[in-house]
Amino acid sequence: MSTRSVAELCHDGNMSVEELSETTGLEPQRILAIVLGRWTPSPVERAAVADALDVAIDDITWGHKTPIQHIYGQGPG
């Protein structure tokens, strides 16, 4: 079976970020970051999300969707 993203699973299950946050007990901002692929969740967070979506942890695609960019320069000021 192929894996699916948290966003796809939420869409298919008609579950909002707020509902997933309430079900998992994780902060809404953290859930939003996971759904958008901006945050790779810890093992505990993965288990909570998988349980809330009623799927196995290995059935979810985890990780960043946004490419990591290297910033060059001397920094501020």
Backbone as ProteinMPNN parsed JSONL, in Angstrom:
{"seq_chain_A": "MSTRSVAELCHDGNMSVEELSETTGLEPQRILAIVLGRWTPSPVERAAVADALDVAIDDITWGHKTPIQHIYGQGPG", "coords_chain_A": {"N_chain_A": [[0.847, -1.19, 0.0], [0.502, 2.231, -0.773], [1.878, 5.206, 0.72], [0.31, 8.058, 2.308], [-0.176, 11.591, 2.623], [-0.597, 13.611, 5.607], [-2.316, 15.724, 5.14], [-3.826, 14.755, 2.947], [-5.092, 12.56, 4.164], [-6.571, 13.852, 6.148], [-8.284, 15.354, 4.535], [-9.696, 13.31, 3.198], [-10.97, 12.156, 5.368], [-12.581, 14.176, 6.199], [-11.619, 15.871, 8.258], [-10.743, 18.621, 10.146], [-8.004, 20.923, 10.796], [-8.299, 21.917, 13.354], [-9.938, 19.969, 14.558], [-8.24, 17.749, 14.381], [-6.196, 18.642, 16.006], [-7.514, 18.8, 18.494], [-8.146, 16.092, 18.862], [-5.636, 14.855, 18.926], [-4.345, 16.227, 20.93], [-2.31, 17.942, 20.485], [-0.799, 21.155, 19.842], [-2.602, 23.561, 17.883], [-1.062, 25.075, 16.035], [1.166, 23.458, 15.653], [0.004, 21.188, 14.524], [-0.998, 22.32, 12.153], [1.429, 22.983, 10.909], [2.45, 20.407, 10.511], [0.504, 19.333, 8.788], [0.835, 21.024, 6.584], [3.326, 20.272, 5.807], [5.571, 21.477, 6.839], [6.835, 20.728, 9.099], [8.51, 18.085, 10.615], [7.22, 15.572, 12.411], [7.795, 14.376, 15.79], [8.427, 11.029, 17.098], [6.413, 10.548, 19.063], [4.501, 12.478, 18.402], [3.897, 11.581, 15.833], [2.692, 9.112, 16.393], [0.405, 9.972, 17.771], [-0.946, 11.452, 15.777], [-1.341, 9.486, 13.799], [-2.962, 7.68, 15.227], [-5.202, 9.32, 15.636], [-6.068, 9.623, 13.039], [-6.681, 7.085, 12.434], [-4.951, 5.236, 11.174], [-1.983, 3.337, 10.334], [1.274, 4.251, 11.498], [3.274, 3.902, 9.574], [1.838, 4.167, 7.254], [1.629, 6.766, 6.607], [2.95, 9.565, 4.924], [5.672, 11.264, 5.978], [7.391, 14.328, 6.698], [9.182, 17.116, 5.237], [7.707, 19.268, 2.852], [8.438, 21.583, 1.738], [11.219, 22.81, 0.086], [14.461, 22.87, 1.498], [16.39, 25.712, 1.835], [19.603, 27.044, 1.291], [21.07, 29.68, 2.976], [23.021, 32.385, 2.215], [25.552, 34.644, 3.284], [26.39, 37.296, 5.627], [24.679, 37.603, 7.692], [22.45, 39.475, 9.894], [22.87, 43.031, 10.088]], "CA_chain_A": [[0.0, 0.0, 0.0], [1.29, 3.454, -0.812], [1.655, 6.115, 1.843], [-0.422, 9.282, 1.999], [0.171, 12.695, 3.516], [-1.576, 13.954, 6.634], [-3.315, 16.58, 4.483], [-4.719, 13.894, 2.172], [-5.892, 11.771, 5.096], [-7.547, 14.763, 6.764], [-9.274, 15.671, 3.505], [-10.536, 12.135, 2.974], [-11.764, 11.921, 6.57], [-13.29, 15.415, 6.551], [-11.136, 16.311, 9.563], [-10.071, 19.921, 10.083], [-6.813, 21.076, 11.636], [-8.767, 22.082, 14.733], [-10.387, 18.663, 15.042], [-7.057, 16.904, 14.558], [-5.513, 19.169, 17.183], [-8.264, 18.37, 19.68], [-8.057, 14.638, 18.983], [-4.267, 14.457, 19.254], [-3.843, 16.942, 22.095], [-1.185, 18.78, 20.057], [-1.141, 22.551, 19.568], [-3.079, 23.779, 16.509], [0.024, 25.554, 15.168], [2.005, 22.299, 15.332], [-0.762, 20.357, 13.584], [-1.0, 23.019, 10.87], [2.768, 22.818, 10.321], [2.552, 19.012, 10.056], [-0.387, 19.195, 7.631], [1.433, 21.758, 5.459], [4.627, 19.699, 5.48], [6.639, 22.368, 7.303], [7.369, 20.206, 10.349], [8.589, 16.636, 10.706], [6.84, 15.289, 13.79], [8.534, 13.424, 16.609], [7.731, 9.735, 17.168], [5.209, 10.678, 19.88], [3.537, 13.228, 17.588], [3.477, 10.691, 14.745], [1.752, 8.128, 16.941], [-0.848, 10.665, 18.078], [-1.609, 11.794, 14.517], [-1.779, 8.238, 13.175], [-4.108, 7.184, 15.999], [-6.351, 10.194, 15.378], [-6.524, 9.39, 11.666], [-7.01, 5.663, 12.372], [-4.069, 4.557, 10.227], [-0.675, 2.985, 10.891], [2.307, 5.289, 11.328], [3.982, 3.664, 8.313], [0.963, 4.472, 6.123], [1.635, 8.223, 6.427], [4.162, 10.196, 4.413], [6.11, 12.302, 6.911], [8.533, 15.1, 6.248], [9.021, 18.456, 4.688], [7.348, 19.455, 1.449], [9.12, 22.799, 1.318], [12.654, 22.562, -0.036], [15.324, 23.622, 2.407], [17.279, 26.572, 1.066], [20.79, 27.51, 1.979], [21.133, 31.133, 3.001], [24.415, 32.832, 2.212], [25.743, 36.023, 3.709], [26.985, 37.511, 6.934], [23.656, 37.756, 8.701], [21.97, 40.844, 10.078], [23.673, 44.14, 10.536]], "C_chain_A": [[0.882, 1.239, 0.0], [0.945, 4.34, 0.389], [0.941, 7.368, 1.354], [-0.033, 10.342, 3.008], [-0.933, 12.91, 4.548], [-2.681, 14.808, 6.017], [-4.312, 15.742, 3.688], [-5.646, 13.097, 3.084], [-6.946, 12.626, 5.797], [-8.658, 15.093, 5.775], [-10.243, 14.508, 3.317], [-11.456, 11.859, 4.163], [-12.582, 13.117, 7.016], [-12.916, 15.912, 7.946], [-10.364, 17.618, 9.395], [-8.82, 19.903, 10.963], [-7.228, 21.188, 13.098], [-9.214, 20.755, 15.337], [-9.213, 17.728, 15.285], [-6.266, 17.343, 15.782], [-6.196, 18.7, 18.465], [-8.104, 16.872, 19.926], [-6.669, 14.194, 19.43], [-3.763, 15.079, 20.55], [-2.636, 17.813, 21.772], [-1.689, 20.184, 19.741], [-1.593, 22.712, 18.11], [-1.977, 24.238, 15.547], [0.928, 24.4, 14.745], [1.289, 21.412, 14.321], [-0.787, 21.007, 12.206], [0.345, 22.85, 10.165], [2.96, 21.396, 9.794], [1.72, 18.823, 8.792], [0.221, 19.863, 6.398], [2.799, 21.22, 5.053], [5.789, 20.584, 5.871], [7.307, 21.847, 8.562], [7.383, 18.688, 10.268], [8.322, 16.255, 12.151], [7.736, 14.267, 14.472], [7.794, 12.09, 16.607], [6.433, 9.786, 17.98], [4.119, 11.407, 19.096], [3.013, 12.363, 16.443], [2.439, 9.686, 15.228], [0.399, 8.767, 17.22], [-1.634, 10.98, 16.812], [-2.146, 10.531, 13.844], [-2.993, 7.664, 13.897], [-5.36, 8.004, 15.703], [-6.93, 9.966, 13.986], [-6.873, 7.925, 11.418], [-6.253, 4.945, 11.257], [-2.776, 4.194, 10.948], [0.32, 4.109, 10.616], [3.001, 5.144, 9.977], [3.132, 3.936, 7.074], [0.919, 5.964, 5.808], [2.984, 8.662, 5.892], [4.513, 11.347, 5.345], [7.231, 13.097, 6.273], [8.152, 16.422, 5.631], [8.626, 18.395, 3.228], [8.095, 20.649, 0.877], [10.613, 22.508, 1.216], [13.442, 23.447, 0.929], [16.318, 24.408, 1.571], [18.465, 26.975, 1.926], [20.85, 29.027, 1.862], [22.612, 31.524, 3.1], [24.476, 34.29, 2.684], [26.27, 36.083, 5.129], [25.937, 37.68, 8.045], [23.262, 39.207, 8.878], [23.073, 41.808, 10.496], [25.054, 44.161, 10.139]], "O_chain_A": [[1.895, 1.286, 0.698], [-0.128, 4.231, 0.981], [0.959, 7.698, 0.168], [0.391, 10.027, 4.12], [-2.06, 12.445, 4.376], [-3.856, 14.63, 6.34], [-5.516, 15.992, 3.748], [-6.84, 12.973, 2.812], [-8.073, 12.181, 6.013], [-9.835, 15.11, 6.137], [-11.458, 14.699, 3.282], [-12.58, 11.388, 3.99], [-13.205, 13.09, 8.077], [-13.781, 16.322, 8.721], [-9.437, 17.699, 8.59], [-8.613, 18.99, 11.762], [-6.581, 20.618, 13.977], [-8.904, 20.454, 16.49], [-9.189, 16.999, 16.277], [-5.729, 16.51, 16.512], [-5.535, 18.257, 19.404], [-7.944, 16.438, 21.068], [-6.54, 13.261, 20.222], [-2.868, 14.536, 21.197], [-2.007, 18.362, 22.675], [-2.86, 20.375, 19.414], [-1.037, 22.081, 17.212], [-1.96, 23.839, 14.383], [1.404, 24.366, 13.611], [1.903, 20.939, 13.365], [-0.615, 20.322, 11.197], [0.389, 22.602, 8.96], [3.569, 21.204, 8.742], [2.187, 18.215, 7.828], [0.131, 19.327, 5.293], [3.368, 21.667, 4.058], [6.877, 20.467, 5.307], [8.255, 22.461, 9.05], [6.384, 18.073, 9.895], [9.117, 16.583, 13.031], [8.349, 13.416, 13.827], [6.648, 12.024, 16.161], [5.456, 9.131, 17.618], [2.955, 11.006, 19.121], [1.826, 12.406, 16.12], [1.436, 9.439, 14.558], [-0.64, 8.17, 16.938], [-2.851, 10.799, 16.774], [-3.283, 10.514, 13.371], [-3.944, 7.214, 13.257], [-6.447, 7.451, 15.538], [-8.136, 10.099, 13.778], [-7.308, 7.562, 10.325], [-6.824, 4.159, 10.501], [-2.509, 4.687, 12.044], [0.209, 4.824, 9.62], [3.286, 6.139, 9.311], [3.653, 3.936, 5.959], [0.256, 6.383, 4.859], [4.029, 8.195, 6.344], [3.742, 12.296, 5.485], [7.941, 12.592, 5.403], [6.981, 16.787, 5.522], [9.14, 17.579, 2.463], [8.351, 20.716, -0.326], [11.208, 22.008, 2.17], [13.117, 24.616, 1.137], [17.003, 23.852, 0.712], [18.337, 27.212, 3.127], [20.697, 29.583, 0.774], [23.341, 31.043, 3.966], [23.533, 35.056, 2.486], [26.557, 35.06, 5.75], [26.289, 37.879, 9.207], [23.683, 40.071, 8.109], [24.048, 41.445, 11.155], [25.785, 45.086, 10.494]]}, "name": "protein", "num_of_chains": 1, "seq": "MSTRSVAELCHDGNMSVEELSETTGLEPQRILAIVLGRWTPSPVERAAVADALDVAIDDITWGHKTPIQHIYGQGPG"}
